[in-house]
Coordinates of C-alpha atoms in Angstrom, one line a residue:
M1 CA -33.3 155.6 127.5
T2 CA -37.6 156.5 127.2
W3 CA -37.6 158.5 130.6
V4 CA -40.9 157.3 132.9
P5 CA -41.3 159.8 135.8
T6 CA -41.9 157.9 139.0
G7 CA -42.9 160.5 141.1
L8 CA -46.7 160.6 142.5
R9 CA -47.0 164.5 142.0
A10 CA -44.4 164.4 138.9
R11 CA -47.3 161.7 136.5
L12 CA -49.9 164.2 138.3
V13 CA -48.1 167.1 137.0
I14 CA -47.5 165.7 133.7
T15 CA -51.0 164.7 133.2
F16 CA -52.7 167.2 134.6
L17 CA -50.1 169.5 132.1
L18 CA -50.9 167.6 128.7
V19 CA -54.8 167.4 129.6
A20 CA -54.3 171.6 129.5
V21 CA -52.1 171.5 126.7
T22 CA -54.3 169.0 124.9
A23 CA -57.6 170.9 125.4
S24 CA -56.5 174.6 125.0
A25 CA -54.4 173.4 121.4
M26 CA -58.0 171.2 119.7
V27 CA -59.9 174.7 121.1
A28 CA -57.3 177.3 119.0
G29 CA -57.1 175.2 116.0
L30 CA -60.9 174.6 115.8
G31 CA -60.9 178.5 116.4
Y32 CA -57.8 179.3 114.4
Q33 CA -59.3 177.2 111.6
I34 CA -63.3 178.6 111.8
I35 CA -61.5 182.5 111.6
R36 CA -59.5 181.5 108.7
R37 CA -62.3 179.7 106.7
G38 CA -64.3 182.5 107.9
M39 CA -61.7 185.3 106.2
L40 CA -61.1 183.3 103.0
D41 CA -64.7 183.0 102.4
R42 CA -65.5 186.8 103.2
A43 CA -62.5 187.2 100.5
E44 CA -63.5 184.9 98.0
R45 CA -67.9 186.3 97.9
A46 CA -66.4 190.7 98.0
A47 CA -64.0 189.0 95.9
V48 CA -66.7 187.4 93.1
A49 CA -69.3 190.0 93.9
D50 CA -66.8 192.6 92.6
V51 CA -65.9 191.0 89.4
R52 CA -69.8 190.2 89.0
E53 CA -70.7 194.0 89.4
T54 CA -67.8 195.3 87.5
L55 CA -68.7 192.9 83.9
S56 CA -72.3 194.4 84.2
R57 CA -70.9 197.7 83.6
I58 CA -69.5 197.1 81.2
T59 CA -70.8 198.5 77.8
L60 CA -69.3 196.3 75.0
P61 CA -67.9 198.5 72.1
I62 CA -67.6 198.0 68.3
G63 CA -71.1 196.9 66.2
A64 CA -72.4 195.2 69.4
S65 CA -75.8 193.8 68.2
D66 CA -77.5 191.2 69.5
V67 CA -74.1 189.2 70.1
V68 CA -71.1 190.7 70.7
W69 CA -68.4 190.3 68.4
P70 CA -69.3 187.2 66.7
S71 CA -66.9 185.4 64.7
D72 CA -67.0 187.5 62.4
T73 CA -66.5 190.7 64.0
T74 CA -62.7 191.8 64.2
V75 CA -61.5 191.9 68.5
T76 CA -58.3 194.5 68.7
D77 CA -56.3 195.0 72.2
Q78 CA -57.6 198.2 72.9
D79 CA -60.9 196.0 73.1
L80 CA -59.6 193.8 75.4
G81 CA -57.6 197.1 77.4
E82 CA -60.5 198.8 78.4
V83 CA -61.9 195.4 79.2
V84 CA -59.4 194.9 81.7
Q85 CA -59.2 198.6 82.8
A86 CA -62.7 198.8 84.1
L87 CA -61.1 195.3 86.3
E88 CA -58.6 196.7 87.2
A89 CA -57.8 197.2 90.3
P90 CA -54.6 198.4 93.1
E91 CA -52.1 194.8 93.4
R92 CA -54.8 193.3 90.7
T93 CA -53.9 190.9 87.8
V94 CA -56.1 190.5 85.2
I95 CA -55.2 188.7 81.8
V96 CA -58.1 189.4 79.3
T97 CA -58.5 186.7 76.9
Y98 CA -61.0 186.4 72.9
G99 CA -59.9 183.5 71.2
D100 CA -55.3 184.2 70.4
H101 CA -55.3 187.6 71.7
R102 CA -54.4 188.7 75.1
N103 CA -54.2 191.7 77.6
S104 CA -53.5 192.1 80.5
N105 CA -53.0 195.2 83.0
A106 CA -49.5 197.3 83.4
G107 CA -47.5 195.3 85.5
A108 CA -49.4 192.0 85.3
R109 CA -47.7 189.7 88.0
F110 CA -49.5 186.8 86.1
T111 CA -49.5 184.4 82.6
M112 CA -51.8 181.6 81.8
A113 CA -49.6 179.8 82.4
D114 CA -50.4 180.3 85.9
V115 CA -53.2 179.6 85.4
P116 CA -54.6 175.8 85.7
D117 CA -55.9 173.7 84.1
Q118 CA -59.5 172.9 85.4
L119 CA -60.1 176.2 85.8
R120 CA -59.4 177.3 82.4
W121 CA -62.1 174.3 80.9
Q122 CA -64.3 175.2 83.7
A123 CA -64.1 179.5 82.9
A124 CA -66.4 178.5 79.3
R125 CA -69.0 177.6 81.3
R126 CA -69.7 180.1 85.0
L127 CA -67.7 182.0 86.7
V128 CA -65.2 179.9 88.7
Y129 CA -62.7 180.7 91.3
Q130 CA -60.0 179.3 93.3
R131 CA -56.8 179.5 95.6
A132 CA -53.7 178.9 95.5
V133 CA -50.4 180.2 96.4
L134 CA -48.0 182.1 93.7
R135 CA -44.6 183.8 93.7
D136 CA -45.0 182.0 98.1
H137 CA -48.1 184.3 98.6
P138 CA -51.8 183.4 98.4
W139 CA -53.9 184.2 95.6
L140 CA -57.4 184.6 94.7
I141 CA -58.6 183.5 90.5
V142 CA -62.0 184.7 89.2
A143 CA -62.1 183.0 86.2
T144 CA -65.3 183.5 84.1
Q145 CA -66.5 184.0 80.3
I146 CA -67.9 187.4 80.1
Q147 CA -71.7 187.6 78.5
R148 CA -73.6 190.7 77.7
A149 CA -77.8 189.8 77.2
T150 CA -79.4 190.9 74.3
R151 CA -82.5 193.3 73.3
D152 CA -84.8 190.0 74.3
N153 CA -82.4 189.8 77.8
V154 CA -81.3 186.7 76.7
L155 CA -77.7 185.9 78.5
R156 CA -74.8 186.1 75.0
P157 CA -71.3 184.4 75.1
T158 CA -69.1 187.2 73.7
G159 CA -66.3 185.2 74.3
L160 CA -64.1 187.0 76.0
T161 CA -63.0 185.4 79.0
A162 CA -61.3 187.0 82.2
Y163 CA -58.9 186.6 85.0
V164 CA -58.4 188.1 87.9
F165 CA -56.0 187.3 90.0
V166 CA -57.0 189.0 93.6
P167 CA -54.1 189.1 96.3
L168 CA -54.8 187.7 100.3
S169 CA -52.5 189.1 101.1
D170 CA -54.4 191.1 103.4
E171 CA -55.9 187.5 104.7
E172 CA -52.8 186.3 105.1
T173 CA -51.2 188.9 107.8
V174 CA -54.2 188.9 110.0
L175 CA -53.8 185.4 109.6
F176 CA -50.3 184.8 110.7
R177 CA -50.7 187.8 113.4
L178 CA -53.8 185.6 114.9
R179 CA -50.8 182.9 114.6
T180 CA -48.4 184.3 116.5
A181 CA -51.0 185.6 119.7
L182 CA -52.9 182.1 119.4
A183 CA -49.2 180.9 120.5
Q184 CA -48.4 183.8 122.7
A185 CA -51.7 182.6 124.0
G186 CA -50.5 178.9 124.5
G187 CA -47.2 179.9 126.1
I188 CA -48.9 182.1 128.6
T189 CA -51.6 179.0 129.1
L190 CA -48.9 176.2 129.1
V191 CA -47.3 178.4 132.9
L192 CA -50.6 179.0 134.1
A193 CA -51.5 175.5 133.3
L194 CA -47.6 174.6 135.4
T195 CA -48.7 176.6 138.4
L196 CA -52.1 175.2 138.4
A197 CA -50.8 171.6 138.6
L198 CA -47.7 172.0 140.5
L199 CA -50.4 173.5 143.5
S200 CA -52.7 171.1 142.9
A201 CA -50.4 168.6 142.6
R202 CA -49.5 169.8 145.9
R203 CA -53.5 170.0 147.1
V204 CA -53.3 166.0 146.2
L205 CA -50.0 165.4 147.5
L206 CA -50.1 167.0 150.8
P207 CA -53.2 164.4 152.7
V208 CA -50.5 161.3 150.9
R209 CA -47.1 163.1 151.9
R210 CA -48.5 163.4 155.8
L211 CA -49.1 159.2 156.0
G212 CA -46.1 159.1 154.8
A213 CA -44.6 160.6 158.0
A214 CA -47.0 159.2 160.2
A215 CA -46.6 155.6 159.0
R216 CA -42.7 156.3 159.4
A217 CA -43.0 157.9 163.0
L218 CA -45.4 154.3 162.9
G219 CA -42.4 152.4 161.8
A220 CA -40.4 154.3 163.9
G221 CA -41.8 153.4 167.1
E222 CA -44.2 155.9 168.3
L223 CA -47.6 154.0 168.0
H224 CA -49.6 157.2 169.7
V225 CA -48.7 158.9 166.0
R226 CA -53.1 159.8 164.5
L227 CA -53.8 161.6 161.4
P228 CA -56.6 164.4 161.4
V229 CA -59.7 163.4 159.3
R230 CA -60.9 165.8 156.5
G231 CA -63.4 166.0 154.4
R232 CA -65.4 162.4 152.1
D233 CA -63.2 161.6 150.1
E234 CA -61.1 158.5 149.1
L235 CA -57.9 160.0 151.0
A236 CA -59.9 160.7 154.0
E237 CA -61.6 157.4 154.0
L238 CA -57.9 156.1 154.0
T239 CA -56.4 158.8 156.7
A240 CA -59.2 156.8 158.2
T241 CA -58.1 153.8 157.8
F242 CA -54.5 155.0 158.9
N243 CA -55.6 156.1 162.1
E244 CA -57.4 152.4 162.8
T245 CA -54.5 150.2 162.3
A246 CA -52.6 152.5 164.4
A247 CA -54.9 151.9 166.9
A248 CA -55.0 148.9 166.9
L249 CA -51.2 148.4 166.7
E250 CA -50.6 150.6 169.5
D251 CA -53.3 148.3 171.8
S252 CA -51.2 144.8 170.2
V253 CA -48.6 145.7 170.7
S254 CA -49.1 147.4 174.4
E255 CA -50.8 144.1 175.4
L256 CA -47.4 142.1 173.7
R257 CA -44.8 144.5 175.5
T258 CA -46.9 143.5 178.6
L259 CA -47.1 140.0 178.6
E260 CA -43.0 141.1 177.3
S261 CA -42.5 143.0 180.6
M262 CA -43.9 140.0 182.9
S263 CA -42.7 136.8 181.7
R264 CA -39.1 138.7 182.1
R265 CA -39.8 139.4 185.4
F266 CA -41.2 135.9 185.4
V267 CA -37.6 134.8 184.3
A268 CA -35.9 137.5 186.4
D269 CA -37.8 136.5 189.6
V270 CA -37.4 132.1 188.9
S271 CA -33.4 133.2 188.9
H272 CA -33.5 134.3 191.9
E273 CA -34.9 132.1 193.8
L274 CA -32.6 129.9 192.0
R275 CA -29.9 130.9 193.4
T276 CA -29.7 130.2 196.7
P277 CA -30.7 126.6 196.3
L278 CA -28.2 126.2 193.6
T279 CA -25.6 127.8 195.7
A280 CA -26.1 125.3 198.3
M281 CA -26.4 122.3 195.2
T282 CA -23.1 123.5 194.1
A283 CA -21.6 123.0 197.2
V284 CA -22.2 119.1 197.8
T285 CA -21.6 118.3 194.2
D286 CA -17.9 120.1 195.1
M287 CA -18.0 117.6 197.9
L288 CA -19.7 114.8 195.6
S289 CA -17.0 115.5 192.9
E290 CA -14.1 115.5 195.1
D291 CA -15.6 111.8 196.7
A292 CA -16.7 110.6 193.2
E293 CA -12.9 108.6 192.5
D294 CA -13.6 106.8 195.4
L295 CA -17.3 105.6 194.5
P296 CA -18.1 102.6 192.3
D297 CA -17.7 103.3 188.9
D298 CA -21.9 103.7 187.9
A299 CA -22.6 105.7 191.7
G300 CA -19.0 108.2 190.6
E301 CA -20.4 108.8 187.0
A302 CA -24.0 109.6 188.3
V303 CA -22.6 111.6 190.5
R304 CA -20.0 113.2 187.4
I305 CA -23.1 113.7 185.6
V306 CA -25.3 115.4 188.2
V307 CA -22.3 117.7 188.5
R308 CA -22.0 119.0 185.1
E309 CA -26.0 119.6 185.1
I310 CA -25.8 121.2 188.0
D311 CA -23.2 123.6 186.9
R312 CA -25.2 124.0 183.7
L313 CA -28.2 124.7 185.6
R314 CA -25.8 127.6 187.7
V315 CA -24.2 129.5 184.0
L316 CA -27.4 129.2 182.8
V317 CA -29.0 131.2 186.4
E318 CA -26.4 133.4 185.8
H319 CA -27.0 134.2 182.0
L320 CA -30.7 134.5 182.8
I321 CA -30.3 137.2 185.5
E322 CA -27.4 138.9 183.7
I323 CA -29.7 139.3 181.1
S324 CA -32.4 140.5 183.5
R325 CA -30.6 142.7 184.5
F326 CA -30.6 144.9 181.0
D327 CA -33.9 144.2 180.8
A328 CA -34.6 146.8 183.4
G329 CA -31.5 148.8 183.0
A330 CA -30.2 147.7 186.5
A331 CA -26.4 147.8 184.0
T332 CA -23.7 149.7 184.3
L333 CA -20.5 150.3 182.9
R334 CA -17.4 151.0 184.9
R335 CA -14.6 152.2 182.7
E336 CA -10.9 151.8 183.9
T337 CA -8.0 152.0 181.7
V338 CA -6.7 148.3 181.0
D339 CA -4.2 146.6 179.2
V340 CA -6.1 144.6 176.6
G341 CA -2.9 142.5 176.3
D342 CA -2.2 141.2 180.0
T343 CA -6.8 141.1 179.7
L344 CA -7.3 138.9 177.5
A345 CA -4.2 136.2 178.8
D346 CA -6.5 136.3 182.2
C347 CA -9.4 135.1 180.7
L348 CA -7.8 132.3 178.9
E349 CA -6.1 131.4 181.9
V350 CA -8.8 131.6 184.2
R351 CA -10.9 129.5 181.8
G352 CA -8.0 126.9 181.3
W353 CA -8.0 128.0 177.3
A354 CA -4.4 128.8 177.2
D355 CA -3.6 126.5 175.6
R356 CA -6.0 126.0 172.8
V357 CA -5.9 129.5 171.5
K358 CA -3.8 131.6 170.0
L359 CA -3.6 135.0 171.4
T360 CA -1.9 137.7 168.9
V361 CA -1.8 141.4 170.5
P362 CA 0.3 143.5 170.3
V363 CA 2.2 144.4 173.2
G364 CA 1.2 146.9 175.6
L365 CA -1.7 148.3 174.4
T366 CA -4.0 149.9 175.9
F367 CA -8.3 151.1 175.9
S368 CA -10.5 152.2 178.9
L369 CA -13.6 149.7 178.9
D370 CA -15.0 147.8 181.2
A371 CA -12.7 144.9 182.7
R372 CA -15.7 143.3 183.8
R373 CA -17.8 143.4 180.9
F374 CA -14.9 142.8 178.3
D375 CA -14.1 139.7 180.5
V376 CA -17.7 138.4 179.9
I377 CA -17.8 139.4 176.0
V378 CA -14.5 137.2 175.3
A379 CA -15.5 134.4 177.6
N380 CA -18.7 134.0 175.7
L381 CA -17.4 134.5 171.9
V382 CA -14.1 132.2 172.3
G383 CA -15.9 129.4 174.8
N384 CA -19.3 129.6 170.8
A385 CA -15.8 129.0 169.1
L386 CA -14.1 125.6 171.4
N387 CA -17.5 124.3 171.8
H388 CA -19.4 124.5 167.9
G389 CA -16.1 125.5 165.9
A390 CA -12.9 124.1 164.9
P391 CA -8.9 124.6 166.2
P392 CA -6.8 126.4 165.2
V393 CA -8.9 129.4 167.4
V394 CA -6.9 133.1 167.3
V395 CA -7.8 135.9 169.2
G396 CA -7.0 139.4 168.4
A397 CA -6.8 142.7 169.3
R398 CA -5.7 146.3 167.5
V399 CA -7.1 149.2 167.0
A400 CA -9.5 150.1 163.6
V401 CA -7.2 152.4 161.5
G402 CA -9.7 154.1 159.1
G403 CA -13.7 153.5 158.2
E404 CA -16.6 153.9 160.6
H405 CA -14.8 152.2 163.8
H406 CA -12.0 154.6 163.6
G407 CA -10.0 154.9 166.9
A408 CA -12.7 152.0 168.5
L409 CA -10.9 148.5 169.8
E410 CA -11.1 146.0 167.9
V411 CA -11.3 142.3 169.1
S412 CA -12.0 139.2 166.9
V413 CA -12.5 135.4 167.7
R414 CA -11.7 133.4 164.8
D415 CA -12.3 129.3 164.4
H416 CA -11.4 127.2 161.5
G417 CA -14.1 125.1 161.2
S418 CA -17.5 124.4 159.2
G419 CA -19.2 128.2 159.6
I420 CA -21.9 129.0 160.5
P421 CA -24.9 128.9 157.6
E422 CA -25.3 132.4 155.7
Q423 CA -29.3 132.1 157.0
V424 CA -28.3 131.4 160.8
L425 CA -26.2 134.3 161.0
P426 CA -28.7 137.3 161.5
H427 CA -30.1 135.0 163.8
V428 CA -26.8 134.0 165.8
F429 CA -26.9 136.8 168.8
D430 CA -30.9 136.3 169.9
R431 CA -32.3 134.6 172.8
F432 CA -32.2 130.8 172.6
Y433 CA -31.1 130.8 169.9
K434 CA -29.7 127.1 168.5
A435 CA -29.1 126.7 165.1
G436 CA -30.5 122.9 164.7
T437 CA -32.7 120.8 166.7
E438 CA -28.9 118.7 167.1
R439 CA -28.2 121.0 169.0
A440 CA -30.9 121.2 171.3
R441 CA -28.7 119.8 174.2
S442 CA -25.4 121.2 173.8
V443 CA -23.7 123.0 176.3
G444 CA -24.4 126.3 176.5
S445 CA -27.2 128.2 177.6
G446 CA -28.2 130.0 174.1
L447 CA -27.6 133.3 175.9
G448 CA -23.7 134.2 175.8
L449 CA -24.0 135.6 172.6
A450 CA -27.2 137.5 173.4
I451 CA -24.9 138.3 176.2
A452 CA -21.6 140.3 174.5
K453 CA -23.6 142.1 172.3
A454 CA -25.5 143.8 175.4
N455 CA -22.5 143.9 176.5
A456 CA -20.8 145.7 173.4
E457 CA -24.0 148.0 172.8
L458 CA -22.9 148.7 176.8
H459 CA -19.9 150.3 175.1
G460 CA -22.0 152.4 173.1
G461 CA -19.9 149.5 170.5
S462 CA -21.3 146.6 168.0
I463 CA -20.6 143.2 167.3
K464 CA -20.3 141.1 163.7
A465 CA -20.5 137.8 163.1
E466 CA -18.9 136.8 159.4
R467 CA -18.8 133.4 157.2
C468 CA -14.7 132.7 156.5
D469 CA -13.3 130.1 154.7
P470 CA -13.3 128.4 156.7
G471 CA -14.3 129.2 159.8
T472 CA -16.6 131.9 161.3
L473 CA -15.2 135.4 162.2
F474 CA -16.5 137.4 165.6
R475 CA -15.4 141.2 166.0
V476 CA -15.9 143.4 168.3
W477 CA -15.6 147.2 168.3
I478 CA -15.5 149.1 171.3
P479 CA -15.0 153.1 171.1
K480 CA -13.5 155.3 173.2
P481 CA -15.6 157.3 175.7

């Protein structure tokens, strides 16, 4: 699996290092090649010049006339040895040939078998030289046929061919040291490049980090956050754009909050204004409901419809008033230690649900909570299960063990209906939310679950809805004080 850097810092550092390493490697490689070529060329020129000069000083022996050692002249090993001795130098190997005769200096490391065939053929025509690696070391082979000027200053071949093996070990040592120095310099360059890359990446990414921190603060609700604009580059332009966006967002949110505050204040005022006439209307409808049985069928049905709608309106107004208290921050918590089983039983009994709900609570389970608000939570959850679920409806309570809710009071309400659709679950605790248009006129204000959630959170707890098979499960956790 290939590792791919994902962070911007890593990418910047790696890019910087690649550029630095590539550039330094190219410069070092090019410099090394230039120096190597210059050194070897200088060594070649020096060796060739030395051979030429030495050969020009040689006095050819024995009966030399116009042409040295013509075909009828006898050449001895001593004659060849004198030429070898003239060309000899420390660490050199010198081989001189004349026809089938061979002679070399003492301690010679090489023979004619080490001379390339092409070099032999070319040496018969002119002075040639070639670098070769022999016995794992570099050597320069200089080969030439020895010529001598006649009395008429005409160069004539003598029939002698000299092969001089010049060592290049000194140049190789210098080049090895140069390679070592370049490698060490490359390592130092890499460290310096890494340091510069980290510093440069930090300098480049610092505004990006500031933008990221400011964006997170903005997302957390700190709409006043702004960043100083430094410079005139792209990051400065991005910072200025962020500040403009944050300012526009702050203005929009401030306007929305003002409108929301006004609407909540309006709802609270209307709810309180409706409460007094609704109280009077409820008293009248109570009297009418007592006489509904004695009225004609149409009149009695009309009275019952009015009673139901006024009761729905009363519940809606009470819910609106309750929500307005939470919005205004006026909701308070009054904890007391209660018997959870008795409290749940009373909640069901008062509303006439005792026969329709199965209650499973350990005997003697007590907990510290606000009894009135706990009653509101349970009533809303059970009422929702009875109105929109299917029997049996089961209410349970226990002290949670383990997990994030360890030690908290856990109350569960489950029905066995068709269940809440998955796409609806995230919205069930929203205000006035009803799943589907068919529930627009259903029983309930659309605020019950929102009020249950608000009361649970006032206790420092939480509430969750889950889809079961079959039905829906609501769970409430109320932590210890």
